[in-house]
mmCIF file of C-alpha atoms and ligand atoms in Angstrom:
data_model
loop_
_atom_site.group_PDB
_atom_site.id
_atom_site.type_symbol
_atom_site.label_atom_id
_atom_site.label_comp_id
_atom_site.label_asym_id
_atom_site.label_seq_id
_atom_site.Cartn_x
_atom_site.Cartn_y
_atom_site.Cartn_z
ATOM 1 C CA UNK L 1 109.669 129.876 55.382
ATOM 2 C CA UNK L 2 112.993 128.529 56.407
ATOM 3 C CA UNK L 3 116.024 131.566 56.395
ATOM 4 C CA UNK L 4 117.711 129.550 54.054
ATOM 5 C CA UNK L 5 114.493 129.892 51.871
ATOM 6 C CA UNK L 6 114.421 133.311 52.561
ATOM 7 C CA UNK L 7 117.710 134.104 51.282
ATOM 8 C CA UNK L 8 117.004 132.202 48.275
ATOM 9 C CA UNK L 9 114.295 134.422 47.514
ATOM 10 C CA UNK L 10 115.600 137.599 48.970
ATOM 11 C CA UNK L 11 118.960 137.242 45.867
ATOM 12 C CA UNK L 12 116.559 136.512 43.685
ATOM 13 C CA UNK L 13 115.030 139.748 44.019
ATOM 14 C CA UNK L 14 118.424 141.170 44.157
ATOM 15 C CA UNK L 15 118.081 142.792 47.665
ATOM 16 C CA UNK L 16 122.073 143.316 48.590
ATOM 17 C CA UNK L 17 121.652 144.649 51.913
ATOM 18 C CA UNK L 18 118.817 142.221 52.995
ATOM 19 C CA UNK L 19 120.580 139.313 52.017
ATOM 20 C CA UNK L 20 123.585 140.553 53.886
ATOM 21 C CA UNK L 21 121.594 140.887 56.557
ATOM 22 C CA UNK L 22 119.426 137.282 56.351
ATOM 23 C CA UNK L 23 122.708 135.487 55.810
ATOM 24 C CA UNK L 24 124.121 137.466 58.838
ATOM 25 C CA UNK L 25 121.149 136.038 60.786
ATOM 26 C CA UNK L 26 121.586 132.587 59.571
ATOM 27 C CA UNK L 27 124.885 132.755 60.638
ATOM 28 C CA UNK L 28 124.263 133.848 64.347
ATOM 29 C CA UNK L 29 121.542 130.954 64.700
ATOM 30 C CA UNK L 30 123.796 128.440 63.914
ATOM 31 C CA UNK L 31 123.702 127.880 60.113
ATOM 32 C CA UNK L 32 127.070 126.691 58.957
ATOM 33 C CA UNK L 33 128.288 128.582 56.541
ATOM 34 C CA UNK L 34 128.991 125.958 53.731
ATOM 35 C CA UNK L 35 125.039 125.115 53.958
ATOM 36 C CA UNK L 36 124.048 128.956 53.190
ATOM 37 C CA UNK L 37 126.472 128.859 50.195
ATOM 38 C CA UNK L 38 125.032 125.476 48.897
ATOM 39 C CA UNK L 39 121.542 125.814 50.046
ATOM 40 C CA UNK L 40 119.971 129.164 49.273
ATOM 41 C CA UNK L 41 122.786 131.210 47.486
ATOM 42 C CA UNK L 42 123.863 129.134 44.900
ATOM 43 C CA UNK L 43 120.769 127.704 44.100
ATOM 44 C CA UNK L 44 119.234 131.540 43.406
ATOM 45 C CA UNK L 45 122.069 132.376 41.109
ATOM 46 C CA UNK L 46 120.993 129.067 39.385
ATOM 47 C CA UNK L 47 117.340 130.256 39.097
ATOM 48 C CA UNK L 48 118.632 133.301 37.714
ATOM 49 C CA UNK L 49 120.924 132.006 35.399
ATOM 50 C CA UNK L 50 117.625 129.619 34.032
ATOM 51 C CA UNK L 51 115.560 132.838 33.895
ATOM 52 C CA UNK L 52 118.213 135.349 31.992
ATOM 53 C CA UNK L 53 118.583 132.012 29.567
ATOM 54 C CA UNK L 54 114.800 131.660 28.810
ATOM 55 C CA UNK L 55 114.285 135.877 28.711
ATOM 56 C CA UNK L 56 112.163 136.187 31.511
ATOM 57 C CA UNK L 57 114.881 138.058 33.482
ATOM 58 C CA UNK L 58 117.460 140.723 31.302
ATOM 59 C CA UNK L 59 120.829 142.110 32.599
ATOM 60 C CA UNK L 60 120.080 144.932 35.112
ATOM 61 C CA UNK L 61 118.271 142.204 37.325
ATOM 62 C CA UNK L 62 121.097 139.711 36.497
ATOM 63 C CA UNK L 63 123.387 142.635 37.767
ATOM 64 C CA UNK L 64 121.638 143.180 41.099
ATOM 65 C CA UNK L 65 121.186 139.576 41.610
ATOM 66 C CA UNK L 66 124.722 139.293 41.318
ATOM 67 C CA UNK L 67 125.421 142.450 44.097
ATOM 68 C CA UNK L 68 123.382 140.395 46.161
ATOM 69 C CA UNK L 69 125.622 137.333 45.713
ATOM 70 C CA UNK L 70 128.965 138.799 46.143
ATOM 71 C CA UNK L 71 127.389 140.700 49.608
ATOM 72 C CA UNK L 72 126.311 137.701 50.508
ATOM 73 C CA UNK L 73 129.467 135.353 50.205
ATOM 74 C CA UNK L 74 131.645 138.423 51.514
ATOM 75 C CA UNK L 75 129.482 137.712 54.787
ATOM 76 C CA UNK L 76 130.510 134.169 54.680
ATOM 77 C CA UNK L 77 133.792 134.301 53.695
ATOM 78 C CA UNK L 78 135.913 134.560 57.311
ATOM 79 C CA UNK L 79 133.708 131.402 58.351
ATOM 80 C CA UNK L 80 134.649 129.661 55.247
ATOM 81 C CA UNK L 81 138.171 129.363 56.205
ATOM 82 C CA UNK L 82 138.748 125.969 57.643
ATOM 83 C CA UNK L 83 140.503 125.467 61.017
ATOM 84 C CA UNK L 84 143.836 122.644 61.599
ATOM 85 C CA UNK L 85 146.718 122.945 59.283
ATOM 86 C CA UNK L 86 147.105 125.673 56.587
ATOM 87 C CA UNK L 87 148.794 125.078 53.202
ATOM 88 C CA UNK L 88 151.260 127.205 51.933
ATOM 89 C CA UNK L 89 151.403 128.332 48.306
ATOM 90 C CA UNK L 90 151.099 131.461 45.963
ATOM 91 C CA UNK L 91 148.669 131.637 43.116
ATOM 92 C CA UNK L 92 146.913 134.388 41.132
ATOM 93 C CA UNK L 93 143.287 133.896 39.507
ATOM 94 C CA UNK L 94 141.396 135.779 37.029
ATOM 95 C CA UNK L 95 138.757 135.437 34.976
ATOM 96 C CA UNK L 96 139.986 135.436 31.196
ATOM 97 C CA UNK L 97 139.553 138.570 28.177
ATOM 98 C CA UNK L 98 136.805 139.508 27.652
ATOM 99 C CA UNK L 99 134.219 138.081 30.223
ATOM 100 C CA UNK L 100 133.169 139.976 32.998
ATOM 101 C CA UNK L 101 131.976 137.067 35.006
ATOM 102 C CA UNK L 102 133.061 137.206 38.557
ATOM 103 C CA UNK L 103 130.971 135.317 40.863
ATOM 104 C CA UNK L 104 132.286 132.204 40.739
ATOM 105 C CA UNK L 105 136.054 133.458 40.768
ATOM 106 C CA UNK L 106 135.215 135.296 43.691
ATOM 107 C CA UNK L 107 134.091 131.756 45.246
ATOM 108 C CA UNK L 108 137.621 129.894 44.362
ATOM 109 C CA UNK L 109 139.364 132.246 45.813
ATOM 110 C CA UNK L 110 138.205 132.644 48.649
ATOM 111 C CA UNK L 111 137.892 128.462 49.231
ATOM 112 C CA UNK L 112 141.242 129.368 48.105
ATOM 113 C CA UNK L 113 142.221 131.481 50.632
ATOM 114 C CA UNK L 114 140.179 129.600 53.144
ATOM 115 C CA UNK L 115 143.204 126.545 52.913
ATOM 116 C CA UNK L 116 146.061 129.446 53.688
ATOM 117 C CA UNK L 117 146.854 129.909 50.043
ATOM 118 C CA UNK L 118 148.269 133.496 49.133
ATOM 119 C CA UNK L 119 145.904 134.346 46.202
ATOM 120 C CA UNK L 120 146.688 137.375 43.881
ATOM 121 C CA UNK L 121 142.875 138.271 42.429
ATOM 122 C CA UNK L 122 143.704 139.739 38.584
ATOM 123 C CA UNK L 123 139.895 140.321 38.370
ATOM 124 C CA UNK L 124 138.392 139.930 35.346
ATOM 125 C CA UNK L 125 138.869 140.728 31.499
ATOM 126 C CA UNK L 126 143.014 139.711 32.264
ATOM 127 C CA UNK L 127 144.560 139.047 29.224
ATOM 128 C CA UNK L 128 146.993 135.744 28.840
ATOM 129 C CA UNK L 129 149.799 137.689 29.165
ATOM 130 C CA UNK L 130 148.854 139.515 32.178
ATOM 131 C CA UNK L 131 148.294 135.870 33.756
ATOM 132 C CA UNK L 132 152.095 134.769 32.506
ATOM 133 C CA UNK L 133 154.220 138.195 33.978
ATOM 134 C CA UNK L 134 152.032 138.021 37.373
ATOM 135 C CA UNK L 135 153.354 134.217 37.977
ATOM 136 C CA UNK L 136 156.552 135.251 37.119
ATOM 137 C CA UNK L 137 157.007 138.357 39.183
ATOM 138 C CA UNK L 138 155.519 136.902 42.448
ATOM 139 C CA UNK L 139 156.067 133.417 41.779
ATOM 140 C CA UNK L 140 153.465 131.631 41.724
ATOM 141 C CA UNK L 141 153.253 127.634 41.723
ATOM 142 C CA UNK L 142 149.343 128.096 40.009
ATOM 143 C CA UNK L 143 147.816 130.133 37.495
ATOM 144 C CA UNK L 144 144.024 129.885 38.004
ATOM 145 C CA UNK L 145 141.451 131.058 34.953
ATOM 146 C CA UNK L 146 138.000 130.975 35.220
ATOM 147 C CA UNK L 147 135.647 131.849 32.115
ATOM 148 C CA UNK L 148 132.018 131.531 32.236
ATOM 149 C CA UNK L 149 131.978 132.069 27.932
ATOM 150 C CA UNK L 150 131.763 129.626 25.583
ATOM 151 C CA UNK L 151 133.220 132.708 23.284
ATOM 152 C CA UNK L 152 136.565 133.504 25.681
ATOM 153 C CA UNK L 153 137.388 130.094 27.101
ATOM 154 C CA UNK L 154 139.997 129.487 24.190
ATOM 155 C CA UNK L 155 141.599 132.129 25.904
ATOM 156 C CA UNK L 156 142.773 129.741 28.110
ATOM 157 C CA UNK L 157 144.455 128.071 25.501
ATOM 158 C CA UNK L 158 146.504 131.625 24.869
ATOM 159 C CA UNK L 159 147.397 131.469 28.885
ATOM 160 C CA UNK L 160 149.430 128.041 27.780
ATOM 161 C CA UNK L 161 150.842 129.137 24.871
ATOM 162 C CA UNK L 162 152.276 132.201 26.920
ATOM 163 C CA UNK L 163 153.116 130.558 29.713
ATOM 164 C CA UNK L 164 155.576 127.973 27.200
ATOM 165 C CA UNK L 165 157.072 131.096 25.403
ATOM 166 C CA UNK L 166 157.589 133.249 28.885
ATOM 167 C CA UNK L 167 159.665 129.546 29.414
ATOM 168 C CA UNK L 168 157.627 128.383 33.173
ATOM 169 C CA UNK L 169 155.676 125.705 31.704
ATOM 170 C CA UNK L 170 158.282 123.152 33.859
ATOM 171 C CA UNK L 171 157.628 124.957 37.071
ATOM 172 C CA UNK L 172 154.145 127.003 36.958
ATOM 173 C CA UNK L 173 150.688 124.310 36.882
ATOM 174 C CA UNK L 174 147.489 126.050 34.822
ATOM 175 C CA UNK L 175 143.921 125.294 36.381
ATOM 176 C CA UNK L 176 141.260 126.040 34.781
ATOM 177 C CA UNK L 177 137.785 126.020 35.799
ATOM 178 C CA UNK L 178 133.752 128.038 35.048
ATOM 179 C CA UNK L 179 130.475 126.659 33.864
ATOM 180 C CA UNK L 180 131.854 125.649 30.044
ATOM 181 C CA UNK L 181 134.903 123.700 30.693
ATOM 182 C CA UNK L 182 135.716 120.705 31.139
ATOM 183 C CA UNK L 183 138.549 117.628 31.611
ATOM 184 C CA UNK L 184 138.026 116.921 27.881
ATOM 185 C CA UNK L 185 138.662 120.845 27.411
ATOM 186 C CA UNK L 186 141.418 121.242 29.845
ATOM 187 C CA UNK L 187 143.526 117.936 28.371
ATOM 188 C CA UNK L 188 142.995 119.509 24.624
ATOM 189 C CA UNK L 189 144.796 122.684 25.377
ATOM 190 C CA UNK L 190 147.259 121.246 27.407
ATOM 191 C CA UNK L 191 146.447 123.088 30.423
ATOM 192 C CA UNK L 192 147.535 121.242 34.282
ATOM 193 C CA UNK L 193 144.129 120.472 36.206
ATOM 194 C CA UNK L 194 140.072 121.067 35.744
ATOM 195 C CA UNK L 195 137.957 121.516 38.942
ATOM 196 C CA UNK L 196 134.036 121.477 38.866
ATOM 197 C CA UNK L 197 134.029 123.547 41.425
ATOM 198 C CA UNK L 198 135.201 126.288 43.962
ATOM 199 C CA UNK L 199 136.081 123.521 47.082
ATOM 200 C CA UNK L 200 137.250 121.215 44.515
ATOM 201 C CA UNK L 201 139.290 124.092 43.198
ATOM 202 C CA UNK L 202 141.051 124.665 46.238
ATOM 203 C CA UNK L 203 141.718 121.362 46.920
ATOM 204 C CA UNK L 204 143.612 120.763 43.337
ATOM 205 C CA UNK L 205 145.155 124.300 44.123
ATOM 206 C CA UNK L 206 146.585 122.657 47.616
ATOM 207 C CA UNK L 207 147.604 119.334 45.689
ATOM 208 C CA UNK L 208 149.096 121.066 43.010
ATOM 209 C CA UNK L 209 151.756 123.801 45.654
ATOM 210 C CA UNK L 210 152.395 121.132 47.291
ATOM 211 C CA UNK L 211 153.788 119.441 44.026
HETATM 212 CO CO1 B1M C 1 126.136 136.239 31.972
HETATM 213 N N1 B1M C 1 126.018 134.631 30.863
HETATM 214 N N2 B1M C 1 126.418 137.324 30.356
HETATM 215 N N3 B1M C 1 126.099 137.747 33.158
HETATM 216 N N4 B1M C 1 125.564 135.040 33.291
HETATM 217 C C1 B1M C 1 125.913 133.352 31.565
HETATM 218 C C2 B1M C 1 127.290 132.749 31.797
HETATM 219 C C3 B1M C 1 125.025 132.503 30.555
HETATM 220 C C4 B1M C 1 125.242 130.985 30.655
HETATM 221 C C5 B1M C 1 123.544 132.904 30.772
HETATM 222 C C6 B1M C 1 122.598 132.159 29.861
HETATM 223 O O1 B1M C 1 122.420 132.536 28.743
HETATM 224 N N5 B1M C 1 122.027 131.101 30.362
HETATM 225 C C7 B1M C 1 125.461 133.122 29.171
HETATM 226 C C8 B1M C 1 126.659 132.448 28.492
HETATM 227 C C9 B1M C 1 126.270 131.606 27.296
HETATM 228 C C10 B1M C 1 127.455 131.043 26.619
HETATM 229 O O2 B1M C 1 128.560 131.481 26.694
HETATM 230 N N6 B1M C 1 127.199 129.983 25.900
HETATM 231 C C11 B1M C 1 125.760 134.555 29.569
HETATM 232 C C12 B1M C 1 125.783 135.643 28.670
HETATM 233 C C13 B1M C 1 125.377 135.329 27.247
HETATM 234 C C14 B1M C 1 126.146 136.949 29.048
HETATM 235 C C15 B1M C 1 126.243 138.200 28.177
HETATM 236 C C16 B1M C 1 126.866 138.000 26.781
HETATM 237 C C17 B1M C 1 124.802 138.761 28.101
HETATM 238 C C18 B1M C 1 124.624 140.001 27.266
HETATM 239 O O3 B1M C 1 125.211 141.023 27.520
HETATM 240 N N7 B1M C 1 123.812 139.842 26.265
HETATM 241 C C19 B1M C 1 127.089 139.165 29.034
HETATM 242 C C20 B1M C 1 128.599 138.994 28.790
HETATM 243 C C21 B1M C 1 129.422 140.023 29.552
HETATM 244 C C22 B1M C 1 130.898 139.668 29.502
HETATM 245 O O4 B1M C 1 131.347 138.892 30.329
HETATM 246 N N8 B1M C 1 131.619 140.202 28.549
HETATM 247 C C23 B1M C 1 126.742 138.663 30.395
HETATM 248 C C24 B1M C 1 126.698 139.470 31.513
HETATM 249 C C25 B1M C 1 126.360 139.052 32.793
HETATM 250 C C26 B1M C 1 126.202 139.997 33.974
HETATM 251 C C27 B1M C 1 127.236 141.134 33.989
HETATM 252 C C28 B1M C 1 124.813 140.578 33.931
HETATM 253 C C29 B1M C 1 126.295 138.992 35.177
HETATM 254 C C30 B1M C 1 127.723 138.838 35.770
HETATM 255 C C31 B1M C 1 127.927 139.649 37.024
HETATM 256 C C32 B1M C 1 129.186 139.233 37.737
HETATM 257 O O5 B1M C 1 129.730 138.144 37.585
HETATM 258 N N9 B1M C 1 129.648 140.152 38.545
HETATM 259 C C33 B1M C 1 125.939 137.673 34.516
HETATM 260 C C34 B1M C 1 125.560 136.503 35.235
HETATM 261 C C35 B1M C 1 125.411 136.648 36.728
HETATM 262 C C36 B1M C 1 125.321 135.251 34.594
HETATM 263 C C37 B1M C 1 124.731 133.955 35.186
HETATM 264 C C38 B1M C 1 123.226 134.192 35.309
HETATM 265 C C39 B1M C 1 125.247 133.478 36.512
HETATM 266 C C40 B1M C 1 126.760 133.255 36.571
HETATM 267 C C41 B1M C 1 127.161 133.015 38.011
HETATM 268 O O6 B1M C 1 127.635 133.900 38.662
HETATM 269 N N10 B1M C 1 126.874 131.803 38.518
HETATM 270 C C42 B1M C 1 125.109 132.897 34.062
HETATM 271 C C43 B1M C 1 124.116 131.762 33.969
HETATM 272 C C44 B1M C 1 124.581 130.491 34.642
HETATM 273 O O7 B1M C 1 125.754 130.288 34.891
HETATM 274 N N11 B1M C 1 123.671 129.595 34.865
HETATM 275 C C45 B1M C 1 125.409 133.751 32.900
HETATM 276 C C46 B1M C 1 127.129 131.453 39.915
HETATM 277 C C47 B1M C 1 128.613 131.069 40.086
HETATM 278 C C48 B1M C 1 128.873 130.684 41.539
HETATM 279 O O8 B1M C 1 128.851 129.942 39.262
HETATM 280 O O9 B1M C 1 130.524 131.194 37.823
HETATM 281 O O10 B1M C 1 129.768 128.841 37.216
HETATM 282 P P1 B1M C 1 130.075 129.852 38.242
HETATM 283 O O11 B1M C 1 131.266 129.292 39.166
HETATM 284 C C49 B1M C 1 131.265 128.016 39.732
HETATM 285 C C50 B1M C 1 131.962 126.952 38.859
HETATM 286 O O12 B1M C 1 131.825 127.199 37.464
HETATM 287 C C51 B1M C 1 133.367 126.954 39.356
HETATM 288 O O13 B1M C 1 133.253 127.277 40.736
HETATM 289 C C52 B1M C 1 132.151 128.152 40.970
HETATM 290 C C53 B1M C 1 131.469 127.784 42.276
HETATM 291 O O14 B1M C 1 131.411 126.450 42.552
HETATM 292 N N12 B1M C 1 134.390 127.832 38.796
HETATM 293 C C54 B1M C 1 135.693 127.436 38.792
HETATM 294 C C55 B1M C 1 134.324 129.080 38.295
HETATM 295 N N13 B1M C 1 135.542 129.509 37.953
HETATM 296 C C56 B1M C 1 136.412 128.526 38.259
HETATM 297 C C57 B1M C 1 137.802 128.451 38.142
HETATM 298 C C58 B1M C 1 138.440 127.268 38.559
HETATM 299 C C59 B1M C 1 137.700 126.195 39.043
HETATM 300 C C60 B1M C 1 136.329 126.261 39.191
HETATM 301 O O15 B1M C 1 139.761 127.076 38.483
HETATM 302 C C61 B1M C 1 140.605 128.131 38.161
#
């Protein structure tokens, strides 16, 4: 079995500290570290995510899978960072009320952070407002919500809203982003920029400090 493989199955299992360790390993022979992220540790959150839809999997082994994950991209992260030029920018990111989803927001910003970008993490649950007064008092050129619920992603629609009455809808871009959005989504609320996913995410995030 290739350690890529092995990784793959190791998160599936939810084994933190082994796949720390594996993607460790794979890192010291060589592996770059985009290739573990797209070839063993997303792909096990996506067999979990088909298993926990279809029953076969329920939310404690979700929850370790998910340990696993976030040990495993924390091992990755200083080798994300890209080398040349770094941007410069502020932005905060959070995933929306009421979803607790943090995987993928944990990705973005750290792509994020990998282009130079100052990112302020709200975490999750953040209300619109909380979005709104943290771009004002730090000044940010991005707000950045991810929601991974088809039931909270019209909070996202709330984040514009409160961003036009707080009065920084001329100088303060809204990106949205998670599993249930899309362009057609992002245009109808009136929100700035929709990105697929977490490189794609920090690319926009770039385009959009620089203006
Ligand atoms: Co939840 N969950 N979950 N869950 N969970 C989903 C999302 C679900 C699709 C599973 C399913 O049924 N197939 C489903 C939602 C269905 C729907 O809304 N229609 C679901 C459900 C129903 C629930 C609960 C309601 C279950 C329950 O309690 N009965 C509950 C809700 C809790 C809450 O939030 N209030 C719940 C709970 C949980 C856990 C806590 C157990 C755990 C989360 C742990 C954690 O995050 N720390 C969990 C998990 C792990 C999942 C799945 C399996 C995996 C999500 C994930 O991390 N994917 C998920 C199934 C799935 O997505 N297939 C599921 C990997 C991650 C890298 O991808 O987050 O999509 P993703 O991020 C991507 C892109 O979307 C993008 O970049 C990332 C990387 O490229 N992206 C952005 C994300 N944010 C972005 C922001 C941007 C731009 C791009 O710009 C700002």
């Amino acid at each position: 079995m290739s350690i890529l493989q092995e990784i793959c199955e190791t998160l599936q299992k939810g084994r933190a500290k082994q796949v720390k360790e594996l993607v460790q390993k794979a890192l010291d022979e060589g592996v770059a570290a985009q290739e573990i992220l797209t070839d063993a540790l997303l792909p096990a959150m996506n067999v979990i995510g088909e298993k926990f839809k279809n029953n076969e999997i329920f939310v404690p082994e979700v929850l370790m899978a998910a340990r696993a994950m976030n040990m495993g991209t924390e091992v990755i992260k200083p080798h994300l960072a890209e080398s040349g030029v770094q941007a410069a920018g502020k932005v905060c990111i959070g995933t929306v009320q009421g979803d607790l989803h943090d995987i993928g927001k944990n990705l973005v910003r750290m792509m994020m952070e990998g282009k130079g970008l100052e990112v302020i993490d709200l975490g999750t649950d953040v209300p619109a407002e909380k979005f709104v007064s943290c771009a004002v008092e730090n000044d940010c050129q991005v707000i950045c919500c991810s929601a991974l619920l088809t039931t909270t992603m019209d909070v996202m629609a709330e984040v514009v809203r409160a961003a036009e009455a707080a009065g920084i809808r001329d100088r303060v871009k809204i990106m949205v982003g998670g599993a249930p959005i899309t362009e057609e989504f992002c245009r109808s609320i009136g929100a700035d920029c929709y990105a697929a996913d977490a490189a794609g995410a920090a690319d926009a995030a770039v385009a959009l400090c620089k203006g």
